[in-house]
Amino acid sequence: MKLVFTKSNLNKAVGIVMKAVPTRTTMNILECILIDATTNEIKFTGNDMELGIETIVEGEIIEKGKVAIDAKLFSEIVRKLPDNDITLTTDSNNNALITCEKSKFNIAGKSGDDFSYLPAIIKDKMITLSQFQLKEVINQTIFSIAINDNNKMMTGELFEVNEGTLKVVGLDGHRIAIRNIKLEGRADDVRVVIPGKTLQEISKILNADAESFVNIYFTNNHVLFEFDQTHVVSRLIEGDYFKISQMLSNDYETKVSINKKEFLDSIDRANLLIREGDKKPIIINILNGLLQVNVNSAIGALNEDIDIDKEGKDIMIGFNPKFLMDALRVIDDENVTIYLVNHKSPCFIRDKEENYIYLILPVNFTA
Amino acid sequence: MKLVFTKSNLNKAVGIVMKAVPTRTTMNILECILIDATTNEIKFTGNDMELGIETIVEGEIIEKGKVAIDAKLFSEIVRKLPDNDITLTTDSNNNALITCEKSKFNIAGKSGDDFSYLPAIIKDKMITLSQFQLKEVINQTIFSIAINDNNKMMTGELFEVNEGTLKVVGLDGHRIAIRNIKLEGRADDVRVVIPGKTLQEISKILNADAESFVNIYFTNNHVLFEFDQTHVVSRLIEGDYFKISQMLSNDYETKVSINKKEFLDSIDRANLLIREGDKKPIIINILNGLLQVNVNSAIGALNEDIDIDKEGKDIMIGFNPKFLMDALRVIDDENVTIYLVNHKSPCFIRDKEENYIYLILPVNFTA
């Protein structure tokens, strides 16, 4: 095989498929990327068996062939080569020669035949989003999923399409993040749970362009994201997702409108007095026209006042400050509205149109 | 005590004295900074007993006093407060109240009497450098000192002033970095060894301004750096430094002039094939008009050619790539000249005026 790429094309393509290459594994071949130029196009693939990424790379095929190459080493070599044409040649023993200007790297490759291709996906149900929208909606919800997989379902996100609206949901037992997006163009009804890791990796390779699109196809077991020259295929998490609607409520006893930045900055300061692992909450005291943020810990005490608009009862309620900050950070509105019932019931941060709903459970406190 | 600062003045001053606050210690008071407003100025001090930093802070003294406050917590609080006036008040029990706009922090301070002041330094011998020069000369040599202190002397840098020239030397047994700076203004002869840690911390708080100056005073046991509103005092490393002149030589069998960037980039690539901890050298083969960089390791092989000007014999010699890269990175010249004798003798990278001399010992290799 003999291929010629520009450095920038090669560098970009390796960066994309690397996102599906596991860092440590017992199967050496999975730490490789497959370079396949057996047809008239050059295709790179990374695949950790849960998540697979495939991208077409611009380049010249001087001699057809394929090879699997250690992903990390290859990406480092490409990154450090001069900004010029890079030639990749392999012999029948899968030895790879990478040349650029006066630089000649020899590294051992592996047979491309040992590499697992991505599963074929039947393009039945689909929706279309802009790359910007998909990247945004992932970042606006992914922090709410559970990190450890005691409950596998909590490590994924629900993608539910209903009457042309996409609902994305992440939850971890203490909080729920929900975003609703009105879809344009084709939007088939679906209800699937996509692994959080897939979404995290895909958000890194999406651009922030509102004019380039992602087609997302769903089967019973897999999801396929198609954009630019890239295909991302991931297994779905199987089983029934939580019944979200039962957890939501529009009843409230107290409604507060507050400047988002002031509230976020205040909680950020309060958080300084709470040690990691310490279950100490911050205490929010809502009075007429005034929200007080209070902490009293072994480190020190903080008291802050923020002007608010309030309807309904006064209330004092404790929260894990991290949960409030995570939600507030991804809301773009200047002012947010918070709905509360009592100090034991979840609070909701949501906008009128329900483009976003963030539910956060309170924490017990001793006043 | 009651003091009022602007956030930016306070933030800057805390950042400076923090550099002398140890992160972990058995003596709680050392993790504090001393805020002393017993006179008509406000002085902050950090002191780990080896290195002490003192800075005068602009601010209003409403009530005199002093207190020691946990450095890390105080700096985080200051950093996260709004960009406005910050008031620090303490009571007779050293409880500190920090207020800014509607934010009120209460934290426990300690008695300022328990804090160790910096030793008084007799201003006898001194030299003057610009902040830029001192920052530069530290960065251009500090990488050559030893990290672990099996040999305490190697963890410091020689500062030697002789006939108006400052020589700064760092060495670790495998390499030597030397910089010579022609001093302007007063320059008393001295020969002292300053701890590497002191120099590293001081380089972080120096600005890169060629027009602001540092006065450096030397006693037998201490060095004092005076610049802006700041004093840095450090113990010296006691004992005789190595006899550098015996290690240097102007004899050579091969002299090579090479483009610095090409050489550095090439070694950087070669380094990809060398695992950390692996003692594998890169092999430099110098022929007429051509320098070859070669590596052959378990990871792969690299061969590169670089055009050079050469005088004298051909030579093949092995090096630890990191040592070459460290030296080349801090040389500003477009072309560097390398002097070699044989594959067992040190090579020298130096300019004609000997503003810099980098000595690097070769590594044995099997061709």
XYZ file of C-alpha atoms in Angstrom:
734
model
C 0.000 0.000 0.000
C 1.178 3.509 -0.710
C -0.777 6.635 0.194
C -0.013 10.353 0.171
C -1.790 12.870 2.422
C -1.345 16.482 3.354
C -0.351 16.740 6.979
C -3.471 18.677 7.926
C -5.876 16.159 6.358
C -4.055 13.268 7.968
C -3.815 14.956 11.345
C -7.521 15.811 11.387
C -8.636 12.307 10.374
C -6.448 10.575 12.944
C -7.762 12.947 15.620
C -11.342 11.968 14.749
C -11.009 8.180 14.746
C -8.728 8.244 17.828
C -11.814 9.159 19.860
C -12.979 5.547 19.516
C -9.608 4.008 20.400
C -9.458 2.775 23.994
C -6.343 3.825 25.914
C -5.775 0.535 27.686
C -7.020 -2.826 26.550
C -6.068 -6.467 26.532
C -6.660 -6.675 22.781
C -3.744 -5.015 21.043
C -5.591 -4.641 17.753
C -8.158 -2.322 19.370
C -5.378 0.169 20.144
C -4.864 0.511 16.403
C -6.623 2.455 13.741
C -7.429 0.692 10.515
C -6.255 2.406 7.363
C -8.211 0.913 4.507
C -7.447 1.894 0.909
C -8.648 -1.303 -0.755
C -11.270 0.596 -2.745
C -11.033 4.001 -4.402
C -11.248 5.910 -1.160
C -9.162 5.992 2.003
C -11.061 5.121 5.137
C -9.768 5.322 8.720
C -11.540 3.376 11.466
C -11.248 3.289 15.242
C -13.370 0.794 17.158
C -13.562 -0.150 20.828
C -16.455 -2.544 20.153
C -18.968 -0.272 21.914
C -18.209 2.812 19.871
C -16.792 2.895 16.361
C -15.754 5.854 14.222
C -15.033 5.798 10.522
C -13.921 8.731 8.407
C -13.035 9.212 4.760
C -9.672 10.928 4.343
C -8.618 12.961 1.346
C -5.406 11.580 -0.086
C -3.793 9.965 -3.093
C -3.845 6.187 -3.469
C -0.673 5.182 -5.305
C -1.036 1.531 -4.345
C -4.112 -0.032 -2.740
C -4.027 -1.955 0.536
C -4.825 -1.825 4.216
C -3.035 -1.918 7.539
C -3.730 -1.483 11.260
C -1.368 0.952 13.013
C -0.926 1.805 16.672
C -3.171 4.835 17.042
C -1.285 6.777 19.693
C 2.137 6.412 18.077
C 0.830 7.182 14.602
C -0.999 10.290 15.807
C 2.088 11.582 17.637
C 4.290 11.007 14.602
C 1.851 12.785 12.302
C 1.513 15.696 14.696
C 5.282 16.233 14.908
C 6.071 15.897 11.204
C 6.645 19.057 9.136
C 3.638 20.698 7.519
C 4.052 19.016 4.150
C 3.002 15.904 2.219
C 3.194 12.702 4.231
C 3.620 9.346 2.481
C 2.575 6.078 4.111
C 3.936 2.879 2.561
C 3.463 -0.663 3.849
C 5.061 -3.936 2.757
C 3.589 -7.443 2.794
C 4.668 -7.873 6.442
C 2.686 -4.777 7.454
C 5.832 -2.792 8.170
C 4.887 0.846 7.751
C 7.202 3.519 6.407
C 6.074 7.086 7.068
C 8.038 9.736 5.204
C 7.852 13.510 5.108
C 10.580 15.746 3.720
C 13.833 14.195 5.014
C 12.169 12.265 7.819
C 11.663 8.483 7.584
C 9.793 6.593 10.301
C 9.613 2.783 10.311
C 7.041 1.241 12.602
C 5.480 -2.209 12.766
C 1.842 -2.397 11.680
C -0.632 -5.239 12.019
C -2.742 -7.034 9.463
C -5.861 -5.036 8.649
C -7.761 -8.340 8.407
C -7.683 -8.684 12.199
C -9.566 -5.437 12.632
C -13.309 -5.367 13.308
C -15.320 -3.200 10.959
C -18.275 -1.218 12.173
C -21.624 -3.007 12.054
C -23.831 -2.132 9.094
C -26.735 0.049 10.182
C -30.130 -0.137 8.498
C -31.090 3.447 7.773
C -34.691 3.272 8.837
C -35.566 5.792 11.530
C -33.729 9.101 11.405
C -33.580 12.677 12.612
C -31.484 15.642 11.536
C -29.820 18.242 13.758
C -27.161 20.855 13.153
C -23.733 19.973 14.492
C -24.019 22.993 16.751
C -27.355 21.821 18.186
C -26.111 18.310 18.898
C -22.886 19.531 20.487
C -24.846 22.017 22.631
C -27.519 19.609 23.791
C -24.903 17.064 24.849
C -22.951 19.659 26.862
C -26.153 20.960 28.425
C -27.185 17.582 29.833
C -24.230 15.164 30.038
C -23.035 16.384 33.463
C -26.235 14.979 34.976
C -25.598 11.337 34.140
C -24.098 8.897 36.647
C -20.377 8.211 36.355
C -20.182 4.759 37.883
C -22.383 2.123 36.376
C -24.128 0.614 39.390
C -27.148 1.468 37.333
C -26.185 1.109 33.669
C -29.238 3.044 32.477
C -28.061 6.150 34.374
C -24.766 6.194 32.446
C -26.642 6.954 29.223
C -28.932 9.660 27.934
C -32.467 9.251 26.697
C -33.016 10.519 23.150
C -36.743 10.603 22.578
C -38.415 12.012 19.487
C -42.106 12.668 19.588
C -44.123 14.787 17.153
C -41.047 16.483 15.780
C -39.519 17.347 19.175
C -36.301 15.800 20.464
C -36.141 15.371 24.231
C -32.676 14.649 25.669
C -32.564 13.492 29.289
C -29.725 12.710 31.694
C -30.193 11.764 35.338
C -28.192 10.306 38.197
C -30.716 9.805 40.994
C -30.131 13.256 42.507
C -30.972 15.437 39.536
C -32.414 15.424 36.054
C -31.405 17.512 33.056
C -33.915 17.817 30.210
C -33.607 19.697 26.948
C -36.312 19.875 24.298
C -35.447 20.759 20.709
C -37.955 21.428 17.963
C -36.633 19.497 14.966
C -36.775 20.694 11.402
C -36.997 18.323 8.463
C -37.487 14.606 8.897
C -37.962 13.394 12.445
C -39.134 9.851 13.054
C -40.401 8.885 16.500
C -37.799 7.056 18.578
C -36.952 6.337 22.213
C -33.417 5.085 22.798
C -30.684 5.374 25.419
C -27.246 6.353 24.086
C -24.148 5.645 26.204
C -22.719 8.784 27.820
C -19.226 7.948 26.590
C -20.421 7.920 22.983
C -21.974 11.353 23.424
C -18.898 12.743 25.150
C -16.594 11.583 22.372
C -18.920 12.736 19.603
C -19.255 16.209 21.107
C -15.467 16.545 20.801
C -15.432 15.915 17.060
C -18.521 17.930 16.139
C -17.847 21.445 14.954
C -19.878 24.347 16.343
C -21.383 25.140 12.963
C -25.142 25.753 12.807
C -25.069 25.262 9.022
C -23.588 21.746 8.865
C -25.818 18.867 9.760
C -25.794 15.509 11.473
C -28.089 12.712 10.365
C -28.820 10.346 13.217
C -30.151 6.859 12.388
C -31.587 4.500 14.954
C -32.004 0.712 14.992
C -32.996 -1.420 17.980
C -29.408 -1.896 19.071
C -27.384 0.848 17.461
C -27.267 4.522 16.654
C -25.383 5.984 13.696
C -24.296 9.602 13.479
C -23.426 10.786 9.969
C -21.707 14.140 9.432
C -19.005 15.561 7.214
C -17.009 12.546 6.013
C -17.512 10.741 9.305
C -19.699 7.900 10.625
C -19.989 7.228 14.332
C -21.710 3.988 15.337
C -22.493 3.112 18.926
C -24.356 0.362 20.710
C -27.416 1.525 22.593
C -28.078 0.773 26.244
C -30.854 -1.798 26.242
C -33.833 -1.723 28.576
C -36.540 0.684 29.665
C -35.485 4.181 30.624
C -36.984 5.840 33.679
C -40.491 7.263 33.447
C -39.509 10.915 33.480
C -42.994 12.389 33.315
C -43.836 10.933 36.736
C -40.935 12.854 38.262
C -41.945 16.211 36.868
C -44.563 18.520 38.253
C -45.703 22.051 37.532
C -47.008 22.684 41.043
C -45.064 25.063 43.212
C -45.351 27.062 46.399
C -42.522 29.499 45.663
C -41.381 30.980 42.380
C -38.157 32.964 42.196
C -36.658 34.961 39.345
C -32.935 35.628 39.830
C -29.971 36.944 37.867
C -28.165 33.818 36.743
C -24.609 35.141 36.978
C -25.085 36.604 40.458
C -26.577 33.335 41.696
C -23.885 31.188 40.082
C -21.001 33.361 41.344
C -22.459 33.331 44.832
C -22.756 29.538 44.934
C -19.254 29.265 43.486
C -17.943 31.280 46.438
C -20.017 29.300 48.920
C -18.498 26.133 47.494
C -15.047 27.297 48.673
C -16.106 26.504 52.223
C -17.236 22.966 51.410
C -14.630 20.233 51.265
C -14.932 17.594 48.583
C -16.600 14.507 50.035
C -18.024 16.566 52.863
C -21.808 16.255 52.481
C -22.385 19.783 53.794
C -25.073 21.622 51.795
C -25.364 25.298 51.078
C -28.503 26.794 52.498
C -30.742 28.981 50.396
C -33.120 31.207 52.321
C -35.793 32.815 50.172
C -37.568 35.866 51.567
C -39.491 38.690 49.929
C -37.229 40.285 47.342
C -34.160 38.615 48.805
C -32.346 35.279 48.401
C -29.684 34.510 50.996
C -26.901 32.040 50.315
C -25.471 30.628 53.553
C -22.766 28.142 54.442
C -21.420 27.329 57.855
C -18.679 24.725 57.803
C -15.481 23.785 59.603
C -13.619 26.017 57.124
C -15.665 29.147 57.701
C -18.978 30.857 57.132
C -20.428 32.765 54.211
C -23.496 34.894 53.953
C -24.614 36.596 50.759
C -27.746 38.455 49.728
C -29.097 38.536 46.183
C -32.039 40.624 44.983
C -34.855 38.539 43.503
C -38.465 38.651 42.348
C -40.490 36.229 44.401
C -44.035 34.880 44.306
C -45.453 32.651 47.062
C -44.119 31.392 50.368
C -40.782 32.005 52.072
C -38.639 28.875 52.106
C -35.308 27.652 53.472
C -33.760 24.745 51.564
C -30.366 22.996 51.325
C -28.559 21.974 48.132
C -25.380 20.323 46.958
C -23.754 23.437 45.420
C -22.191 21.464 42.564
C -25.617 20.403 41.252
C -26.869 23.990 41.162
C -23.685 25.241 39.478
C -23.689 22.487 36.843
C -27.194 23.455 35.755
C -26.727 27.225 35.930
C -23.496 27.083 33.892
C -25.235 25.649 30.832
C -28.202 28.014 30.864
C -27.729 30.966 28.545
C -30.563 33.118 29.910
C -29.678 36.255 31.867
C -32.386 35.513 34.425
C -33.593 32.091 35.511
C -36.788 31.056 37.210
C -36.743 28.557 40.062
C -39.826 26.692 41.281
C -39.942 25.206 44.778
C -42.502 23.339 46.869
C -40.922 22.634 50.260
C -37.493 21.824 51.683
C -37.891 18.107 50.955
C -39.181 18.335 47.388
C -37.152 18.810 44.231
C -36.660 22.292 42.846
C -37.038 23.023 39.154
C -35.110 25.521 37.075
C -37.001 25.872 33.835
C -37.948 28.388 31.187
C -41.486 29.125 30.098
C -41.249 27.170 26.827
C -39.628 24.232 28.632
C -36.638 24.301 26.322
C -34.840 23.283 29.481
C -35.875 21.713 32.755
C -33.332 21.076 35.494
C -34.630 19.149 38.489
C -32.444 19.104 41.602
C -33.199 17.220 44.802
C -32.560 19.170 48.014
C -30.262 17.985 50.799
C -31.248 17.735 54.453
C -29.701 20.331 56.671
C -29.763 21.395 60.276
C -30.432 25.107 60.402
C -7.738 45.517 62.296
C -9.689 46.884 59.370
C -8.269 47.238 55.863
C -9.760 48.088 52.476
C -8.213 46.950 49.172
C -9.215 46.935 45.549
C -9.708 43.367 44.392
C -6.910 43.595 41.814
C -4.305 44.907 44.291
C -5.259 42.277 46.825
C -5.326 39.478 44.292
C -1.895 40.411 42.921
C -0.266 40.675 46.338
C -1.654 37.357 47.560
C -0.454 35.725 44.333
C 3.076 36.986 44.969
C 3.508 35.948 48.591
C 1.742 32.592 47.980
C 4.860 31.537 46.062
C 6.648 31.141 49.395
C 3.836 29.243 51.102
C 4.470 25.486 51.244
C 1.534 23.328 50.144
C 1.938 20.677 52.809
C 3.622 21.136 56.142
C 3.390 20.005 59.726
C 3.472 23.602 60.933
C 0.051 25.114 60.321
C 1.274 28.682 60.643
C 3.548 28.268 57.595
C 0.463 27.646 55.444
C -0.670 31.162 56.297
C 0.257 34.535 54.967
C 0.908 37.274 57.455
C -1.058 40.457 56.928
C 0.712 43.167 58.889
C -0.764 46.664 59.121
C 0.785 47.640 62.434
C 2.645 50.551 60.828
C 1.484 52.959 58.154
C 1.795 50.426 55.366
C 0.233 47.042 54.681
C 2.741 44.229 54.297
C 1.977 40.641 53.250
C 4.496 37.912 54.023
C 4.798 34.252 53.043
C 7.628 32.211 54.528
C 8.550 28.536 54.302
C 11.726 29.145 56.346
C 13.970 28.564 53.296
C 12.320 31.155 51.101
C 10.420 34.207 52.264
C 8.494 36.781 50.242
C 7.267 40.126 51.470
C 5.281 42.656 49.488
C 3.770 46.048 50.250
C 0.102 46.205 49.262
C -1.768 49.365 48.387
C -4.818 49.708 50.574
C -6.501 51.814 53.219
C -5.770 51.192 56.903
C -8.905 52.043 58.866
C -7.691 50.249 61.979
C -4.146 48.946 62.531
C -3.358 45.330 63.400
C -2.059 42.055 62.071
C -3.273 38.525 61.456
C -2.130 35.265 59.843
C -4.644 33.775 57.398
C -4.694 30.441 55.586
C -3.069 31.335 52.274
C -4.883 28.946 49.954
C -8.367 29.681 51.284
C -7.775 33.440 51.373
C -6.454 33.481 47.819
C -9.418 31.460 46.524
C -11.891 33.735 48.293
C -10.231 36.875 46.925
C -10.129 35.428 43.422
C -13.848 34.609 43.427
C -15.095 37.863 44.942
C -16.600 40.521 42.636
C -14.258 43.076 41.096
C -14.834 45.743 43.733
C -13.481 46.979 47.084
C -12.724 44.206 49.558
C -12.722 44.907 53.296
C -10.810 42.720 55.755
C -11.715 43.082 59.430
C -10.369 41.044 62.329
C -11.421 40.899 65.986
C -9.290 40.247 69.062
C -9.698 36.474 68.573
C -8.259 36.713 65.050
C -11.591 35.927 63.439
C -11.461 37.460 59.993
C -14.436 38.957 58.195
C -13.968 39.488 54.464
C -16.684 41.540 52.803
C -17.269 42.645 49.239
C -20.570 43.978 47.920
C -23.206 41.704 49.498
C -20.788 38.886 50.268
C -19.580 38.239 53.843
C -16.975 35.541 54.549
C -16.039 34.587 58.108
C -12.893 32.546 58.523
C -10.670 31.819 61.497
C -7.266 33.522 61.431
C -4.253 32.959 63.650
C -2.234 35.327 65.778
C 0.250 37.235 63.662
C 2.728 36.997 66.564
C 3.293 33.303 65.790
C 4.521 34.103 62.296
C 8.235 34.227 61.478
C 9.381 37.420 59.825
C 12.039 37.374 57.155
C 15.620 37.672 58.378
C 17.140 41.146 58.091
C 19.700 41.259 55.283
C 22.752 43.480 55.463
C 22.870 45.298 52.138
C 26.572 44.970 51.472
C 27.324 43.256 48.158
C 24.855 43.858 45.352
C 24.197 43.634 41.632
C 21.407 44.990 39.453
C 19.616 43.246 36.592
C 16.426 43.980 34.699
C 13.469 41.790 35.648
C 13.493 40.515 32.085
C 17.169 39.504 32.280
C 16.765 37.670 35.565
C 13.626 35.848 34.423
C 15.362 34.848 31.181
C 18.606 33.659 32.709
C 16.730 31.485 35.187
C 14.622 29.885 32.445
C 17.696 29.362 30.270
C 19.572 27.356 32.906
C 17.231 25.962 35.567
C 16.337 22.796 33.596
C 19.944 21.634 34.001
C 19.927 21.351 37.782
C 19.313 18.055 39.577
C 15.809 17.410 40.868
C 16.524 15.030 43.703
C 18.954 16.193 46.318
C 21.383 13.308 46.590
C 23.835 16.071 45.952
C 22.425 19.226 47.496
C 24.826 21.466 45.565
C 23.370 20.263 42.249
C 19.874 21.455 43.251
C 21.056 25.062 43.201
C 22.559 27.441 40.682
C 25.878 29.204 40.912
C 25.610 33.000 40.663
C 29.145 34.291 40.212
C 30.015 37.919 39.532
C 33.487 38.728 38.332
C 34.658 41.970 36.747
C 31.147 43.089 36.011
C 29.991 39.825 34.429
C 27.373 37.557 35.984
C 27.866 33.862 35.317
C 24.864 31.622 36.078
C 25.520 27.872 36.133
C 23.279 24.846 36.585
C 24.457 21.220 36.360
C 23.226 17.745 37.183
C 26.199 15.471 36.468
C 25.161 14.825 32.856
C 25.110 18.367 31.533
C 25.990 21.952 32.358
C 24.154 25.135 31.393
C 26.100 28.389 31.579
C 24.947 31.900 30.802
C 27.142 34.998 31.010
C 25.594 38.454 31.346
C 27.513 41.712 31.168
C 26.149 43.783 34.050
C 25.527 47.490 33.945
C 25.775 49.702 37.005
C 27.045 48.432 40.316
C 28.265 44.833 40.354
C 30.192 43.557 43.369
C 32.103 40.309 43.069
C 30.274 37.348 44.583
C 30.141 33.554 44.303
C 27.049 31.974 45.839
C 24.728 29.035 45.206
C 21.008 29.882 45.193
C 18.441 27.080 45.694
C 16.688 26.084 42.458
C 13.295 26.328 44.144
C 13.921 29.985 45.029
C 14.815 30.770 41.428
C 11.816 28.887 40.061
C 9.390 30.749 42.307
C 11.010 34.122 41.700
C 10.878 33.685 37.928
C 7.089 33.294 38.249
C 6.628 36.662 39.950
C 9.087 38.679 37.870
C 7.558 40.586 34.990
C 9.153 40.441 31.554
C 9.957 44.141 31.570
C 13.447 45.183 30.487
C 12.925 48.621 32.061
C 12.151 47.563 35.635
C 15.025 46.390 37.769
C 15.912 43.906 40.449
C 18.522 44.680 43.074
C 20.125 41.504 44.358
C 21.968 41.639 47.703
C 24.233 38.879 48.968
C 25.356 37.936 52.476
C 27.191 34.756 53.489
C 23.975 32.875 54.119
C 21.227 34.725 52.301
C 20.268 36.423 49.082
C 17.722 39.232 48.864
C 15.919 40.160 45.648
C 14.329 43.609 45.694
C 11.930 44.649 42.930
C 8.669 46.587 42.636
C 7.141 46.528 46.152
C 8.492 43.054 46.810
C 11.374 41.508 48.789
C 12.351 37.887 48.288
C 14.809 36.433 50.805
C 16.280 32.968 50.469
C 18.875 30.934 52.252
C 21.904 30.051 50.163
C 23.224 26.535 49.703
C 26.413 26.417 51.746
C 29.644 24.816 50.562
C 31.959 24.968 47.563
C 30.390 24.758 44.123
C 31.965 22.593 41.424
C 35.062 23.872 39.635
C 33.383 24.605 36.319
C 36.450 25.837 34.454
C 38.042 22.382 34.716
C 35.091 20.865 32.885
C 35.179 23.268 29.970
C 37.465 23.084 26.967
C 37.743 24.916 23.688
C 39.410 22.008 21.875
C 37.380 20.204 19.259
C 37.741 17.782 16.397
C 34.417 18.524 14.735
C 32.530 21.800 14.459
C 28.971 21.836 13.128
C 26.712 24.758 12.287
C 23.042 23.728 12.078
C 19.617 25.335 11.859
C 18.321 25.230 15.414
C 14.649 24.647 14.611
C 15.338 21.819 12.151
C 17.603 20.101 14.655
C 15.197 20.545 17.555
C 12.162 19.323 15.566
C 14.096 16.314 14.363
C 15.151 15.289 17.877
C 11.608 15.892 19.073
C 10.377 13.347 16.514
C 13.152 10.895 17.357
C 12.098 11.135 20.986
C 8.703 9.627 20.065
C 10.415 6.270 19.626
C 12.093 6.346 23.041
C 10.101 5.262 26.049
C 10.512 7.173 29.267
C 12.961 5.330 31.536
C 14.358 3.463 28.563
C 18.015 4.522 28.387
C 18.077 4.310 24.588
C 20.003 7.219 23.027
C 19.443 8.902 19.705
C 22.422 8.580 17.406
C 23.818 11.586 15.611
C 25.953 10.813 12.600
C 27.906 13.797 11.307
C 29.227 13.625 7.757
C 30.294 16.288 5.278
C 27.382 18.691 4.847
C 24.962 16.270 6.491
C 23.820 15.417 9.993
C 21.776 12.224 10.377
C 19.472 11.675 13.329
C 18.857 7.963 13.933
C 16.862 5.938 16.423
C 16.250 2.233 16.400
C 14.104 1.054 19.292
C 11.482 -1.530 20.157
C 8.848 1.003 19.054
C 10.281 1.688 15.605
C 13.058 3.345 13.663
C 13.638 6.889 12.478
C 16.151 8.300 10.086
C 16.419 11.992 9.236
C 18.934 14.065 7.317
C 19.689 17.718 8.072
C 21.940 19.980 6.003
C 24.857 21.404 7.979
C 28.155 23.249 7.668
C 30.910 21.081 9.045
C 34.595 21.509 9.832
C 36.845 18.621 10.911
C 36.285 14.884 11.339
C 33.187 12.789 10.762
C 31.741 11.518 14.034
C 28.965 9.245 15.280
C 27.754 9.970 18.817
C 24.778 9.094 21.057
C 22.765 11.462 23.228
C 19.833 11.524 25.601
C 17.403 13.450 23.359
C 15.870 15.336 26.278
C 19.197 16.985 27.145
C 19.683 18.253 23.605
C 16.094 19.517 23.382
C 16.250 21.308 26.755
C 19.303 23.277 25.631
C 18.124 24.010 22.084
C 14.723 25.250 23.294
C 16.246 28.132 25.284
C 18.661 29.297 22.600
C 17.245 32.168 20.553
C 19.776 31.981 17.694
C 18.585 30.773 14.301
C 21.732 28.703 13.847
C 23.735 27.026 16.591
C 27.305 25.791 16.588
C 28.171 22.440 18.129
C 31.706 21.412 19.072
C 32.635 17.739 19.432
C 35.815 15.787 20.215
C 34.913 12.081 20.119
C 31.957 9.845 20.989
C 32.992 9.640 24.653
C 33.674 13.334 25.285
C 31.119 16.031 26.050
C 29.777 18.153 23.243
C 29.423 21.898 23.584
C 26.741 24.132 22.116
C 28.039 27.675 22.454
C 28.053 31.016 20.706
C 31.195 32.943 19.798
C 30.862 35.481 22.624
C 30.124 32.673 25.108
C 26.872 34.309 26.173
C 25.807 30.694 26.489
C 27.617 27.388 26.858
C 25.662 24.135 27.036
C 27.766 21.053 27.795
C 26.119 17.662 27.258
C 27.707 14.288 27.987
C 27.178 11.637 25.309
C 25.604 8.226 25.968
C 27.146 4.904 24.981
C 25.473 3.183 22.106
C 25.844 0.055 20.058
C 25.812 1.015 16.390
